[in-house]
CSV table of C-alpha atoms in Angstrom, one decimal:
chain,number,residue,atom,x,y,z
M,1,UNK,CA,-0.1,0.1,-0.1
M,2,UNK,CA,1.3,3.4,-1.1
M,3,UNK,CA,2.0,5.9,1.6
M,4,UNK,CA,1.6,9.9,1.1
M,5,UNK,CA,3.3,11.8,3.9
M,6,UNK,CA,1.5,15.1,3.9
M,7,UNK,CA,4.1,17.2,5.4
M,8,UNK,CA,6.5,16.3,2.8
M,9,UNK,CA,4.0,16.8,-0.1
M,10,UNK,CA,2.9,20.1,0.5
M,11,UNK,CA,4.8,23.7,1.4
M,12,UNK,CA,2.5,24.2,4.4
M,13,UNK,CA,-0.9,23.0,5.8
M,14,UNK,CA,-2.6,26.4,5.6
M,15,UNK,CA,-3.7,27.5,2.4
M,16,UNK,CA,-5.9,26.5,0.2
M,17,UNK,CA,-3.3,26.2,-2.6
M,18,UNK,CA,-1.4,23.6,-0.6
M,19,UNK,CA,-4.7,21.7,-0.2
M,20,UNK,CA,-5.2,21.6,-3.8
M,21,UNK,CA,-1.9,20.2,-4.2
M,22,UNK,CA,-2.4,17.2,-1.7
M,23,UNK,CA,-5.9,16.8,-3.7
M,24,UNK,CA,-4.0,16.3,-6.9
M,25,UNK,CA,-1.6,13.8,-5.1
M,26,UNK,CA,-4.6,11.7,-3.6
M,27,UNK,CA,-7.1,11.8,-6.3
M,28,UNK,CA,-5.5,9.2,-8.6
M,29,UNK,CA,-5.7,6.9,-6.0
M,30,UNK,CA,-9.8,7.5,-6.3
M,31,UNK,CA,-9.8,7.1,-9.8
M,32,UNK,CA,-7.9,3.7,-9.7
M,33,UNK,CA,-9.7,2.7,-6.6
M,34,UNK,CA,-6.7,2.1,-4.7
M,35,UNK,CA,-6.5,2.3,-1.0
M,36,UNK,CA,-3.6,4.7,0.1
M,37,UNK,CA,-1.9,5.7,3.1
M,38,UNK,CA,-1.9,9.1,4.6
M,39,UNK,CA,0.7,9.8,7.2
M,40,UNK,CA,0.3,13.1,9.3
M,41,UNK,CA,3.8,12.6,10.6
M,42,UNK,CA,5.5,16.1,11.7
M,43,UNK,CA,2.6,17.8,10.7
M,44,UNK,CA,0.9,20.9,12.5
M,45,UNK,CA,-2.6,21.4,12.6
M,46,UNK,CA,-4.3,21.9,9.3
M,47,UNK,CA,-6.5,25.1,8.7
M,48,UNK,CA,-10.0,24.5,7.6
M,49,UNK,CA,-9.1,25.9,4.1
M,50,UNK,CA,-6.4,23.4,3.5
M,51,UNK,CA,-8.9,20.6,4.6
M,52,UNK,CA,-11.8,22.1,2.4
M,53,UNK,CA,-9.4,22.2,-0.7
M,54,UNK,CA,-7.9,18.6,-0.1
M,55,UNK,CA,-9.9,16.2,1.6
M,56,UNK,CA,-13.0,18.1,1.7
M,57,UNK,CA,-12.8,18.3,-2.4
M,58,UNK,CA,-12.4,14.4,-2.4
M,59,UNK,CA,-15.4,14.0,-0.4
M,60,UNK,CA,-17.4,16.1,-2.5
M,61,UNK,CA,-16.3,14.3,-5.8
M,62,UNK,CA,-16.1,10.9,-4.9
M,63,UNK,CA,-18.7,10.7,-1.5
M,64,UNK,CA,-17.9,9.8,2.0
M,65,UNK,CA,-18.5,6.3,1.9
M,66,UNK,CA,-15.5,6.1,-0.8
M,67,UNK,CA,-13.5,8.5,0.9
M,68,UNK,CA,-13.2,6.3,4.2
M,69,UNK,CA,-12.7,3.5,2.1
M,70,UNK,CA,-9.7,4.8,0.4
M,71,UNK,CA,-7.9,6.8,2.9
M,72,UNK,CA,-6.3,5.2,6.0
M,73,UNK,CA,-5.0,7.9,8.3
M,74,UNK,CA,-1.8,6.9,10.2
M,75,UNK,CA,0.9,8.8,12.8
M,76,UNK,CA,-2.1,11.3,13.7
M,77,UNK,CA,-2.2,12.7,17.0
M,78,UNK,CA,-5.1,13.3,19.5
M,79,UNK,CA,-5.0,17.2,18.6
M,80,UNK,CA,-4.8,16.4,15.0
M,81,UNK,CA,-7.4,13.9,15.3
M,82,UNK,CA,-9.7,16.3,17.2
M,83,UNK,CA,-9.6,19.2,14.5
M,84,UNK,CA,-9.8,16.4,11.6
M,85,UNK,CA,-12.9,14.7,13.0
M,86,UNK,CA,-14.5,18.7,13.6
M,87,UNK,CA,-13.7,19.7,9.6
M,88,UNK,CA,-15.1,16.2,8.7
M,89,UNK,CA,-18.2,16.3,10.5
M,90,UNK,CA,-19.0,19.9,9.4
M,91,UNK,CA,-17.9,19.2,5.7
M,92,UNK,CA,-20.5,16.5,5.9
M,93,UNK,CA,-23.3,18.3,7.4
L,1,UNK,CA,-0.1,70.8,9.3
L,2,UNK,CA,-2.7,69.8,11.6
L,3,UNK,CA,-2.4,67.1,14.5
L,4,UNK,CA,-5.2,64.3,15.4
L,5,UNK,CA,-4.9,63.4,19.0
L,6,UNK,CA,-5.1,59.8,20.2
L,7,UNK,CA,-5.1,59.4,23.8
L,8,UNK,CA,-7.6,56.3,24.0
L,9,UNK,CA,-9.5,53.6,21.9
L,10,UNK,CA,-12.6,55.7,20.8
L,11,UNK,CA,-10.1,58.7,19.7
L,12,UNK,CA,-9.2,56.3,16.8
L,13,UNK,CA,-12.5,57.5,15.4
L,14,UNK,CA,-11.1,60.5,14.3
L,15,UNK,CA,-8.1,58.7,12.5
L,16,UNK,CA,-10.5,56.3,10.7
L,17,UNK,CA,-12.9,59.2,9.6
L,18,UNK,CA,-9.7,60.6,7.8
L,19,UNK,CA,-8.8,57.3,6.3
L,20,UNK,CA,-12.5,56.9,5.3
L,21,UNK,CA,-12.4,60.7,3.6
L,22,UNK,CA,-8.8,59.9,2.3
L,23,UNK,CA,-8.0,63.3,4.2
L,24,UNK,CA,-4.6,62.1,5.0
L,25,UNK,CA,-2.5,65.1,5.9
L,26,UNK,CA,-2.2,65.0,9.5
L,27,UNK,CA,0.3,64.5,12.1
L,28,UNK,CA,-0.6,62.1,15.2
L,29,UNK,CA,0.0,63.1,18.6
L,30,UNK,CA,0.0,59.9,20.6
L,31,UNK,CA,2.0,61.1,23.4
L,32,UNK,CA,-0.7,60.8,26.1
L,33,UNK,CA,-1.9,57.2,24.7
L,34,UNK,CA,-1.5,55.1,28.1
L,35,UNK,CA,-0.5,51.9,26.7
L,36,UNK,CA,-0.3,50.6,23.3
L,37,UNK,CA,-1.2,46.8,22.3
L,38,UNK,CA,-0.8,45.4,18.8
L,39,UNK,CA,-4.4,46.4,17.7
L,40,UNK,CA,-3.5,50.0,18.3
L,41,UNK,CA,-0.3,49.8,17.0
L,42,UNK,CA,-2.1,48.3,13.7
L,43,UNK,CA,-4.6,51.0,13.6
L,44,UNK,CA,-1.7,53.7,13.2
L,45,UNK,CA,0.1,51.7,10.8
L,46,UNK,CA,-2.9,51.8,8.4
L,47,UNK,CA,-3.1,55.3,8.7
L,48,UNK,CA,0.6,55.9,8.0
L,49,UNK,CA,0.8,53.5,5.2
L,50,UNK,CA,-2.2,55.0,3.6
L,51,UNK,CA,-0.8,58.7,4.0
L,52,UNK,CA,2.7,56.9,2.4
L,53,UNK,CA,0.4,55.3,-0.7
L,54,UNK,CA,-1.0,58.7,-1.2
L,55,UNK,CA,2.3,60.8,-1.2
L,56,UNK,CA,1.5,62.7,2.0
L,57,UNK,CA,3.7,63.1,4.9
L,58,UNK,CA,3.1,63.0,8.4
L,59,UNK,CA,4.9,62.5,11.8
L,60,UNK,CA,3.9,60.3,14.7
L,61,UNK,CA,4.6,62.0,18.0
L,62,UNK,CA,5.2,59.3,20.9
L,63,UNK,CA,5.9,59.8,24.8
L,64,UNK,CA,9.5,60.0,24.8
L,65,UNK,CA,9.5,56.8,27.1
L,66,UNK,CA,8.1,54.9,24.2
L,67,UNK,CA,9.9,55.8,21.4
L,68,UNK,CA,12.5,53.2,21.7
L,69,UNK,CA,9.8,50.5,21.4
L,70,UNK,CA,8.2,51.8,18.0
L,71,UNK,CA,11.8,52.1,16.9
L,72,UNK,CA,12.6,48.4,17.8
L,73,UNK,CA,9.5,46.8,16.2
L,74,UNK,CA,10.2,49.2,13.4
L,75,UNK,CA,7.3,51.1,13.3
L,76,UNK,CA,8.4,53.8,10.7
L,77,UNK,CA,10.8,51.5,8.7
L,78,UNK,CA,7.4,49.5,7.8
L,79,UNK,CA,5.2,52.5,7.1
L,80,UNK,CA,7.7,53.8,4.9
L,81,UNK,CA,8.7,50.5,2.7
L,82,UNK,CA,5.4,48.5,3.0
L,83,UNK,CA,2.8,50.7,1.2
L,84,UNK,CA,3.5,49.4,-2.3
L,85,UNK,CA,4.1,45.8,-1.6
L,86,UNK,CA,5.6,43.8,1.4
L,87,UNK,CA,9.2,44.6,2.7
L,88,UNK,CA,11.5,42.7,4.8
L,89,UNK,CA,12.3,44.3,8.4
L,90,UNK,CA,15.8,44.6,9.2
L,91,UNK,CA,14.4,45.5,13.1
L,92,UNK,CA,14.0,43.1,15.9
L,93,UNK,CA,13.0,43.2,19.2
L,94,UNK,CA,13.3,40.2,21.9
L,95,UNK,CA,9.6,39.6,22.9
L,96,UNK,CA,7.9,40.7,19.8
L,97,UNK,CA,7.9,39.7,15.9
L,98,UNK,CA,8.3,43.4,14.1
L,99,UNK,CA,5.3,44.2,11.8
L,100,UNK,CA,4.6,42.5,8.6
L,101,UNK,CA,2.4,42.7,5.7
L,102,UNK,CA,1.4,39.2,5.0
L,103,UNK,CA,-0.4,37.6,2.1
L,104,UNK,CA,-1.3,34.0,1.7
L,105,UNK,CA,2.2,33.4,-0.2
L,106,UNK,CA,4.1,34.6,3.0
L,107,UNK,CA,1.6,33.2,5.5
L,108,UNK,CA,3.4,29.6,5.6
L,109,UNK,CA,7.0,31.2,6.5
L,110,UNK,CA,5.5,33.7,9.0
L,111,UNK,CA,3.6,31.1,11.0
L,112,UNK,CA,6.7,28.6,11.3
L,113,UNK,CA,9.0,31.7,12.1
L,114,UNK,CA,6.3,32.7,14.8
L,115,UNK,CA,5.8,29.5,16.3
L,116,UNK,CA,9.8,29.1,16.5
L,117,UNK,CA,10.0,32.3,18.0
L,118,UNK,CA,7.3,32.0,20.8
L,119,UNK,CA,8.4,28.6,21.3
L,120,UNK,CA,11.1,30.1,23.8
L,121,UNK,CA,8.0,31.0,26.0
L,122,UNK,CA,5.8,28.2,25.4
L,123,UNK,CA,8.3,25.7,26.8
L,124,UNK,CA,6.4,22.0,26.5
L,125,UNK,CA,3.4,23.5,25.3
L,126,UNK,CA,1.5,22.9,21.9
L,127,UNK,CA,1.8,26.4,20.1
L,128,UNK,CA,-0.2,25.1,16.8
L,129,UNK,CA,-3.0,27.3,17.8
L,130,UNK,CA,-1.2,30.2,16.6
L,131,UNK,CA,-0.9,28.7,13.1
L,132,UNK,CA,-4.8,27.9,13.1
L,133,UNK,CA,-5.7,31.6,14.1
L,134,UNK,CA,-3.4,33.1,12.2
L,135,UNK,CA,-4.1,31.2,8.8
L,136,UNK,CA,-7.6,31.4,9.4
L,137,UNK,CA,-7.7,34.9,9.6
L,138,UNK,CA,-5.3,35.2,6.7
L,139,UNK,CA,-7.2,33.1,4.4
L,140,UNK,CA,-10.6,35.4,5.3
L,141,UNK,CA,-8.7,38.2,4.2
L,142,UNK,CA,-7.7,36.8,0.8
L,143,UNK,CA,-11.0,35.0,0.3
L,144,UNK,CA,-13.6,37.6,1.2
L,145,UNK,CA,-12.0,41.3,2.3
L,146,UNK,CA,-11.0,42.7,-1.1
L,147,UNK,CA,-8.1,44.4,0.5
L,148,UNK,CA,-5.9,46.4,-1.7
L,149,UNK,CA,-3.4,46.7,0.7
L,150,UNK,CA,-3.2,42.9,2.1
L,151,UNK,CA,-3.1,42.3,5.7
L,152,UNK,CA,-0.7,43.8,8.5
L,153,UNK,CA,0.1,41.5,11.7
L,154,UNK,CA,1.9,42.2,14.9
L,155,UNK,CA,2.7,39.8,17.6
L,156,UNK,CA,4.1,40.5,21.0
L,157,UNK,CA,4.6,38.5,24.0
L,158,UNK,CA,4.1,39.8,27.7
L,159,UNK,CA,6.1,38.5,30.4
L,160,UNK,CA,4.5,39.6,33.3
L,161,UNK,CA,1.0,37.9,32.1
L,162,UNK,CA,2.6,35.1,30.3
L,163,UNK,CA,0.6,36.1,27.1
L,164,UNK,CA,0.9,35.9,23.4
L,165,UNK,CA,-1.0,38.8,22.2
L,166,UNK,CA,-1.2,39.5,18.2
L,167,UNK,CA,-3.6,41.3,15.9
L,168,UNK,CA,-4.1,41.3,12.1
L,169,UNK,CA,-5.8,44.0,10.2
L,170,UNK,CA,-6.9,45.0,6.6
L,171,UNK,CA,-8.6,47.9,5.1
L,172,UNK,CA,-11.1,45.6,2.9
L,173,UNK,CA,-14.7,45.8,2.8
L,174,UNK,CA,-15.6,44.6,6.0
L,175,UNK,CA,-17.4,41.7,7.6
L,176,UNK,CA,-20.9,43.1,7.4
L,177,UNK,CA,-20.8,44.1,3.8
L,178,UNK,CA,-19.2,41.0,2.8
L,179,UNK,CA,-22.0,38.8,4.2
L,180,UNK,CA,-24.7,41.4,2.9
L,181,UNK,CA,-23.3,41.1,-0.7
L,182,UNK,CA,-23.8,37.6,-0.5
L,183,UNK,CA,-27.6,37.6,0.7
L,184,UNK,CA,-28.4,40.0,-1.7
L,185,UNK,CA,-27.0,37.9,-4.5
L,186,UNK,CA,-28.5,35.0,-3.2
L,187,UNK,CA,-31.8,36.6,-3.3
L,188,UNK,CA,-32.1,36.9,0.5
L,189,UNK,CA,-32.6,40.0,2.7
L,190,UNK,CA,-30.1,42.4,3.8
L,191,UNK,CA,-29.4,42.1,7.6
L,192,UNK,CA,-28.4,44.7,10.0
L,193,UNK,CA,-24.5,45.0,10.5
L,194,UNK,CA,-24.5,43.3,13.9
L,195,UNK,CA,-26.8,40.7,12.7
L,196,UNK,CA,-24.4,40.1,9.7
L,197,UNK,CA,-21.4,40.0,11.7
L,198,UNK,CA,-23.2,37.2,14.1
L,199,UNK,CA,-24.1,35.4,11.1
L,200,UNK,CA,-20.4,35.4,9.9
L,201,UNK,CA,-19.3,33.9,13.1
L,202,UNK,CA,-21.8,30.9,13.1
L,203,UNK,CA,-20.5,27.5,11.8
L,204,UNK,CA,-21.5,26.5,8.8
L,205,UNK,CA,-22.1,30.2,7.2
L,206,UNK,CA,-20.2,31.1,4.3
L,207,UNK,CA,-20.6,33.7,1.7
L,208,UNK,CA,-19.1,31.2,-1.0
L,209,UNK,CA,-16.4,33.7,-2.2
L,210,UNK,CA,-15.1,30.7,-3.3
L,211,UNK,CA,-16.4,26.9,-4.0
L,212,UNK,CA,-14.0,25.6,-1.3
L,213,UNK,CA,-15.6,28.1,1.5
L,214,UNK,CA,-17.3,25.9,3.9
L,215,UNK,CA,-17.9,28.6,6.7
L,216,UNK,CA,-15.4,26.8,9.2
L,217,UNK,CA,-12.7,29.8,9.4
L,218,UNK,CA,-14.1,32.1,12.3
L,219,UNK,CA,-15.7,29.3,14.1
L,220,UNK,CA,-12.5,27.4,13.9
L,221,UNK,CA,-11.1,30.2,15.6
L,222,UNK,CA,-13.5,30.9,18.2
L,223,UNK,CA,-14.0,27.5,19.3
L,224,UNK,CA,-9.9,26.8,19.4
L,225,UNK,CA,-9.8,30.0,21.5
L,226,UNK,CA,-12.3,29.1,24.1
L,227,UNK,CA,-10.6,28.3,27.5
L,228,UNK,CA,-7.2,29.4,26.4
L,229,UNK,CA,-7.6,33.2,25.3
L,230,UNK,CA,-9.8,35.8,24.1
L,231,UNK,CA,-10.8,37.5,20.6
L,232,UNK,CA,-11.9,40.7,19.5
L,233,UNK,CA,-13.2,41.6,16.2
L,234,UNK,CA,-13.7,45.1,15.0
L,235,UNK,CA,-15.3,45.4,11.5
L,236,UNK,CA,-17.0,48.3,10.0
L,237,UNK,CA,-19.4,49.7,12.9
L,238,UNK,CA,-19.4,46.1,14.6
L,239,UNK,CA,-17.6,44.5,17.4
L,240,UNK,CA,-17.4,41.3,19.0
L,241,UNK,CA,-15.7,39.9,21.7
L,242,UNK,CA,-15.0,36.3,23.3
L,243,UNK,CA,-14.4,36.9,26.8
L,244,UNK,CA,-12.2,34.7,29.2
L,245,UNK,CA,-15.8,33.0,30.2
L,246,UNK,CA,-16.0,31.7,26.8
L,247,UNK,CA,-19.2,33.9,25.9
L,248,UNK,CA,-19.3,35.7,22.5
L,249,UNK,CA,-20.7,39.0,22.7
L,250,UNK,CA,-21.7,41.5,20.1
L,251,UNK,CA,-22.3,45.4,20.1
L,252,UNK,CA,-21.4,48.6,18.4
L,253,UNK,CA,-17.8,49.1,17.5
L,254,UNK,CA,-16.2,51.9,19.9
L,255,UNK,CA,-14.3,53.2,17.1
L,256,UNK,CA,-16.5,55.3,14.9
L,257,UNK,CA,-16.0,55.3,10.9
L,258,UNK,CA,-13.8,52.1,11.4
L,259,UNK,CA,-12.8,50.8,8.1
L,260,UNK,CA,-11.7,47.3,7.3
L,261,UNK,CA,-11.7,44.3,9.7
L,262,UNK,CA,-9.1,44.1,12.8
L,263,UNK,CA,-8.9,41.0,14.8
L,264,UNK,CA,-6.9,40.8,18.0
L,265,UNK,CA,-6.3,37.9,19.9
L,266,UNK,CA,-4.8,37.1,23.3
L,267,UNK,CA,-3.3,33.7,24.1
L,268,UNK,CA,-2.9,32.5,27.6
L,269,UNK,CA,0.4,30.7,27.6
L,270,UNK,CA,-0.5,28.9,31.1
L,271,UNK,CA,-3.6,27.4,29.5
L,272,UNK,CA,-2.0,26.3,26.4
L,273,UNK,CA,-2.0,22.4,26.1
L,274,UNK,CA,0.9,20.1,27.1
L,275,UNK,CA,2.8,19.2,23.8
L,276,UNK,CA,1.8,15.8,23.1
L,277,UNK,CA,3.4,13.8,20.3
L,278,UNK,CA,1.4,10.4,21.2
L,279,UNK,CA,0.3,8.9,17.9
L,280,UNK,CA,-3.2,7.4,18.2
L,281,UNK,CA,-3.1,3.5,17.6
L,282,UNK,CA,-6.0,3.4,15.7
L,283,UNK,CA,-7.4,6.4,14.0
L,284,UNK,CA,-11.3,5.9,12.8
L,285,UNK,CA,-13.4,8.5,11.2
């Protein structure tokens, strides 16, 4: 299974431009229906803009069920998990 | 040249009246101003940057005991060099990051350096909240404000209270106008300005300046700051404050004629979470 390290893949986790970069990296996995591990190692807390432009765009395009099947998140701290779940919940409301 | 006296928060009303009327040929006498916080400094910055941008000259008179501070934070240097585009500052001071003109291109590096800078005062504490607050505000400026002069940010550490205080300001259209422009375009009724500000702070409310906006930004800041800090928003004729009790209160802006938006945040370092690198064994959505 492939692993994408977010912190090494983008310049930062605050802007929508960087979020779009991550979206572009992850999108092919959804197209080919291939599970991908996404590592949050050494990553600071992401902004809501970054989430919306990356994971949010993938959810909008492929659906939440597909998203949960394809994306496996690892190396995530308690704090990161709290924010990620908050953004996810807001996005799918 | 005439002089405007700035002696308290409300007296900034005169300053903003001059900004609104593009009548920028004034010196500022702030010799009796009791204590400059980042928000006060940024309001002065906005005036003098605009003055330079319009080819006018003016002098800021300060109490002799604080002239060194304004010099150390690069006030004059910033106002004289940043009115066209961002210019790096050569000034430095141990407890503050000099005033910066910031945009989404410089946001990443500013947040990284701000976290590193304040880490010395936040030993063992999680400073990621700084990145959240700064990035959410800057993203809002760029998505919604139509500010022609980017945004300005100034951050200061206070030893006695163990607090980080920073302010970000822009001279854009302001939150109420942004909200009401969206409501009108969407065929909805215009809200009174204060109701428009409340609307903007509610989770999920977005003016959709871009498709990716989901209305999380301000709510994210407010939720993150509850229990660890306070927040003030000055925008057009509206004001809101998140107090130490965690309640969000709304009212009229004490500064009449206010232009744009200014957000001032205090973070109590004593209340920051301990930095915890523990990785969750198993993350589920």
